[in-house]
Every structure is written in structure tokens, then in C-alpha cells.
């Protein structure tokens, strides 16, 4: 099966390039993927694959049924949204939507899943079970399209016993892939703190509650959560990327605003760390007569790759690509809303290399010059269909 599937994936290459370039030229922001979803639907129509669209706005969920469709279901997921970045590449497929760019490769993920759909539809007489294809909105934006789709029932009727997702990875060359079982990506919670003091004349601090001085202590105090409260064996990051308050050398302002992010790899510790953040902030503020208003909206959980599912997928990748083209990945402090699926079902989130040996296409994701070696598309589509076929007992 491997050689014929590889040949089919190679034959699909012009289609994969066409789809990826179309999506790359027409990027849409999170939860606004209307044309992208319509494009996905039209490609599924061409393949004769049934789907439901408009889920949570722009989500598309399709089913490919093999023999004995009730036996087992697995899910394959792609995200569809782009980023508010002005593309700086000059290619024939540069973004035509000013200020919006597929700088995280979600155009690649969507094309690879459409390619895998084409291959699986061809092979549907050869596997037993059902493949659920999830084209997801809003990966880049809280609360994450995955969390909304799960609430809308995407993991039911039929319920997949495993879910797989891929992501572009410029650190590896096209034609290779990377896996990590167990903890892989961090949780990410956004933290918004307003410190309310009492403003006044800078020369008369005794008549004020200076929120800038209190903010400095809050930031320093909160670093204790990382250095003294967290287990050194479990990575934790707390960064405040924004502090805003005041406007003149001689005026003490009324308020200061802090915005930051907490990253962890353990869901129990994540909850505990957020409780520490709230408690330390409130108590430092109270000690100096200021008031803390703390807002921490639900963020993305940490991503845990089920060890058995991931080791199995890794061995399928070795069979398909050759062992020398399958690499181990490091822990990653970035977050990914695929993690929501892994709270409900066994998941495997893996990487496909997108750079070219010799140093081309090495710009990182979320960069205005990010691009890929399109060789990666057939690897992505071919391997994803192969993993699905093997997971369903082919
Ligand atoms: Ni991404």
C-alpha cells in the first residue's frame, strides 16, 4: 500500500499546490473564515464527500465512511485562520488581503487535510470505520475554535477514539516529520490586571496611593510564582508584555494596567499557579492601599500527546517516510488549541518539516516572511492519510 499511496500523493501535488496557493492568497482572520470554509466545502463537493458546514460560524465537519463504518472512528483536524500580519514575501501567491497573512501555515494544514480527504475517499473500500475531517475556525484567538466546536458536539456522533493534527515546522526540512509523546506544548492564559490607586501631585506622594510603585512590586512579587512555587522540573513562564500607566513626570496616575501570559505543562499546576497570581496580586495591592482588578479569561490547556497513539503514529510515519525522516521534538512553550481535543480524546499533534535543505524557507511562523517548500504538501497529505488508514486497521 505504501508505494501506491505515495504515488497517489505525488500525483496530487499540483492540486495541493493549487489549493494552498489559493488559500494563501485569500487569508481570513480568526472566526471570519467564510470564504475559506466555502472553498473547503467546494473541494469536498468535488470529491463527493458529505459534510456539515457553518458549525460555530465557519467550521466544516466531513465524514468519509469505509466498510463497516460503525466499527471505529478517528478524526483528522486542520485549522483555517490567518494572522493580522502584512506579508512581505513577493511571490505569485502573496496574500491579496492587505494586513492579513497565513503566517502560521494554516493554509498548508487545510490543503493537507483536503489532500488526505481525496486519498482516503479513493481508499474508502479498503478501510473499516469512519474518518471525521474537522476544518476548524479560530485557532489563533481565545477562546479557541476547538473549544467551541467541542461544545457544539464535534467529538460526538460518531465519537472519534483518536484525533490527529499536523503543524508546519520550519526547523525541519520538507519531507521530514517530528513527533513527541506526552507533554508537548504549553498552556497559555492571558492575565489582565488593573491596579487602582489614588492619583495626585508627584511631589506629594503621601496624599496618594501610587499605582506605578505598586505595579513594580506586583511584577517582582509574581516572579516568585515561577522561581519559588513551581516545580523546577516542570517548565513555567510568566511574562508581562504590557504595562500602561501615567503620562507625565510630575503626576501620579490613578491606575496602572498590566497584561501578561502564563505558560505551564501541567493542568493541576496551571490552576494552582493562577490562584497564586490572583492571591499575590491582591495582597500586594492591599498592603499598600491599592485595589487589584484581575481578569484571567479561560486560556488554552497544555497539549498532551497520548503516548500509545503517538508512538503508533510515529511508527506509521517511519514506515511511510523511512526512520531517518522521523525526528523527536522538544517541549515547546507556545500554545495550540488542539490541546482542547486532547482533554476529551486521545490525541497526536505532530509536525511536518517545511524548510528546504540549504537554508531556504527557514523563517519562523508568525513572521511576515514565513513561507514553505511546497514539497511539504505531499508529505503532509500522504502521511496524514497513511496514519488514518493504519489507525483503521489497514
Ligand atoms: Ni498555528
Coordinates of C-alpha atoms in Angstrom, one line a residue, residues 59-284:
X59 CA -16.5 25.2 10.9
X60 CA -16.8 22.3 8.4
X61 CA -17.0 18.7 9.5
X62 CA -17.0 15.9 7.0
X63 CA -17.3 12.1 7.2
X64 CA -15.6 9.5 5.0
X65 CA -17.1 6.1 5.6
X66 CA -15.3 2.9 4.8
X67 CA -16.6 -0.6 5.1
X68 CA -18.4 -1.3 8.4
X69 CA -18.5 2.5 9.3
X70 CA -19.6 2.0 12.9
X71 CA -16.6 -0.1 13.9
X72 CA -14.3 2.7 14.7
X73 CA -14.0 6.5 14.1
X74 CA -10.8 8.6 14.0
X75 CA -10.6 12.3 13.5
X76 CA -8.2 14.5 11.5
X77 CA -8.1 18.2 12.2
X78 CA -6.9 21.3 10.3
X79 CA -7.2 24.9 11.4
X80 CA -8.1 27.5 8.8
X81 CA -7.4 31.0 10.2
X82 CA -4.7 33.5 9.3
X83 CA -3.0 36.3 11.3
X84 CA -3.1 40.1 11.3
X85 CA 0.3 40.4 9.7
X86 CA 1.3 42.3 6.5
X87 CA 3.0 39.8 4.2
X88 CA 6.5 40.8 3.0
X89 CA 7.1 37.9 0.6
X90 CA 6.9 38.7 -3.1
X91 CA 5.6 35.6 -4.9
X92 CA 2.9 34.8 -7.3
X93 CA 0.7 33.6 -4.4
X94 CA 1.4 36.5 -1.9
X95 CA -1.6 37.5 0.2
X96 CA -4.1 39.7 -1.6
X97 CA -5.9 40.6 1.7
X98 CA -3.9 43.5 3.0
X99 CA -2.7 43.2 6.5
X100 CA -3.8 39.5 6.8
X101 CA -1.4 36.6 6.2
X102 CA -1.2 32.8 6.5
X103 CA 2.0 33.2 8.6
X104 CA 1.3 30.1 10.7
X105 CA 0.8 27.7 7.8
X106 CA -2.9 27.1 8.4
X107 CA -3.3 27.3 4.6
X108 CA -0.9 24.3 4.5
X109 CA -2.8 22.4 7.2
X110 CA -6.2 22.9 5.4
X111 CA -4.7 21.9 2.0
X112 CA -3.0 18.8 3.5
X113 CA -6.3 17.7 5.1
X114 CA -8.2 18.3 1.8
X115 CA -5.4 16.2 0.1
X116 CA -5.8 13.4 2.7
X117 CA -9.5 13.6 2.2
X118 CA -9.0 12.9 -1.5
X119 CA -6.7 10.0 -0.8
X120 CA -9.0 8.5 1.8
X121 CA -12.0 8.8 -0.4
X122 CA -10.1 6.8 -3.0
X123 CA -9.2 4.2 -0.5
X124 CA -12.6 4.0 1.3
X125 CA -13.2 0.4 0.2
X126 CA -10.0 -0.6 1.9
X127 CA -10.5 0.5 5.5
X128 CA -13.1 -0.4 8.1
X129 CA -14.6 2.5 10.0
X130 CA -15.1 6.3 9.6
X131 CA -12.8 9.2 9.2
X132 CA -14.1 12.5 10.6
X133 CA -12.5 15.6 9.0
X134 CA -12.6 18.7 11.1
X135 CA -11.9 22.1 9.4
X136 CA -11.7 24.4 12.4
X137 CA -12.0 28.2 12.8
X138 CA -10.2 30.4 15.1
X139 CA -7.1 28.6 16.3
X140 CA -5.2 31.9 16.9
X141 CA -7.8 33.6 19.1
X142 CA -9.3 33.0 22.5
X143 CA -11.3 31.0 23.4
X144 CA -10.1 28.9 20.5
X145 CA -12.2 27.4 17.8
X146 CA -11.5 23.9 19.1
X147 CA -13.2 24.6 22.5
X148 CA -16.3 26.0 20.7
X149 CA -16.5 23.1 18.2
X150 CA -16.3 20.6 21.1
X151 CA -19.2 22.4 22.9
X152 CA -21.1 22.1 19.6
X153 CA -20.6 18.3 19.7
X154 CA -17.9 17.8 17.1
X155 CA -16.5 14.9 19.2
X156 CA -19.8 13.1 19.2
X157 CA -21.9 11.2 16.6
X158 CA -19.7 9.4 15.9
X159 CA -17.2 9.9 18.7
X160 CA -13.6 9.5 17.5
X161 CA -11.3 7.2 19.5
X162 CA -8.3 9.3 18.5
X163 CA -7.6 12.7 16.8
X164 CA -4.6 13.7 14.7
X165 CA -3.4 17.1 13.7
X166 CA -0.3 18.4 11.9
X167 CA 1.5 21.7 12.0
X168 CA 4.1 23.3 9.8
X169 CA 7.7 23.3 11.2
X170 CA 10.4 25.4 9.5
X171 CA 13.0 23.9 11.8
X172 CA 12.9 20.6 9.8
X173 CA 13.3 20.2 6.1
X174 CA 10.3 19.3 3.9
X175 CA 9.9 15.5 3.6
X176 CA 10.6 15.0 7.3
X177 CA 8.3 14.9 10.3
X178 CA 8.5 15.3 14.1
X179 CA 6.8 13.6 17.0
X180 CA 6.7 13.9 20.8
X181 CA 4.7 11.8 23.1
X182 CA 3.4 13.0 26.4
X183 CA 3.7 16.7 27.3
X184 CA 4.4 18.7 24.2
X185 CA 3.0 22.3 24.2
X186 CA 2.3 24.7 27.0
X187 CA -0.9 26.0 28.3
X188 CA -1.5 29.7 27.7
X189 CA -3.5 32.0 30.0
X190 CA -3.8 35.7 29.4
X191 CA -3.7 37.8 32.5
X192 CA -5.2 41.3 32.7
X193 CA -4.6 43.3 35.9
X194 CA -5.7 46.8 36.7
X195 CA -4.2 48.4 39.8
X196 CA -6.3 51.2 41.1
X197 CA -4.6 53.7 43.4
X198 CA -5.2 57.3 44.0
X199 CA -3.5 59.9 41.8
X200 CA -2.1 63.2 42.7
X201 CA 0.9 65.5 42.6
X202 CA 4.2 63.7 42.2
X203 CA 5.8 65.9 44.9
X204 CA 3.1 65.0 47.4
X205 CA 3.2 61.1 47.4
X206 CA 1.9 61.0 51.0
X207 CA -1.5 62.2 49.7
X208 CA -1.7 59.4 47.0
X209 CA -1.7 55.7 46.5
X210 CA 0.9 55.4 43.8
X211 CA -0.2 52.5 41.4
X212 CA 3.1 52.7 39.5
X213 CA 5.2 51.8 42.6
X214 CA 2.6 49.1 43.5
X215 CA 2.8 47.7 39.9
X216 CA 6.5 47.4 40.2
X217 CA 6.1 45.3 43.3
X218 CA 3.4 43.2 41.8
X219 CA 5.6 42.3 38.8
X220 CA 8.5 41.4 41.0
X221 CA 6.4 39.6 43.5
X222 CA 4.7 37.5 40.8
X223 CA 8.1 36.2 39.6
X224 CA 8.2 34.3 42.9
X225 CA 5.4 32.0 41.5
X226 CA 7.9 30.8 38.9
X227 CA 11.1 30.8 40.9
X228 CA 9.7 29.6 44.3
X229 CA 6.3 28.0 43.8
X230 CA 6.7 26.0 40.6
X231 CA 8.4 22.6 40.4
X232 CA 11.7 23.2 38.7
X233 CA 11.2 20.0 36.7
X234 CA 8.1 21.4 35.0
X235 CA 8.8 24.5 32.9
X236 CA 6.7 27.6 33.7
X237 CA 6.9 31.1 32.2
X238 CA 5.2 34.2 33.4
X239 CA 5.8 37.3 31.2
X240 CA 4.2 40.7 31.4
X241 CA 4.3 42.0 27.8
X242 CA 2.5 45.2 28.5
X243 CA 2.4 47.8 31.3
X244 CA 0.5 51.1 30.9
X245 CA 0.0 53.9 33.3
X246 CA 0.8 57.6 33.7
X247 CA 1.6 60.4 31.3
X248 CA 3.9 62.9 33.0
X249 CA 7.0 63.1 35.2
X250 CA 5.1 65.1 37.9
X251 CA 1.8 63.3 38.1
X252 CA 0.9 60.1 39.9
X253 CA -1.8 58.4 37.9
X254 CA -4.9 56.8 39.3
X255 CA -4.4 53.4 37.6
X256 CA -1.9 51.1 36.0
X257 CA -2.7 48.2 33.7
X258 CA -0.6 45.1 33.3
X259 CA -1.1 42.4 30.7
X260 CA 0.8 39.1 30.7
X261 CA 0.8 35.4 29.9
X262 CA 1.3 32.3 32.0
X263 CA 2.6 29.1 30.4
X264 CA 2.7 25.7 32.0
X265 CA 2.8 22.0 31.1
X266 CA 0.6 20.6 33.9
X267 CA -3.1 21.3 34.3
X268 CA -3.2 20.9 38.1
X269 CA -0.2 23.3 38.5
X270 CA -1.7 25.7 36.0
X271 CA -4.8 26.1 38.2
X272 CA -2.6 26.4 41.3
X273 CA -0.3 29.0 39.6
X274 CA -3.2 31.1 38.5
X275 CA -4.6 31.1 42.1
X276 CA -1.1 32.3 43.3
X277 CA -1.2 35.1 40.7
X278 CA -4.5 36.3 42.0
X279 CA -3.7 36.0 45.7
X280 CA -0.2 37.6 45.5
X281 CA -1.5 40.5 43.3
X282 CA -4.5 41.2 45.6
X283 CA -2.4 41.0 48.7
X284 CA 0.4 43.2 47.5

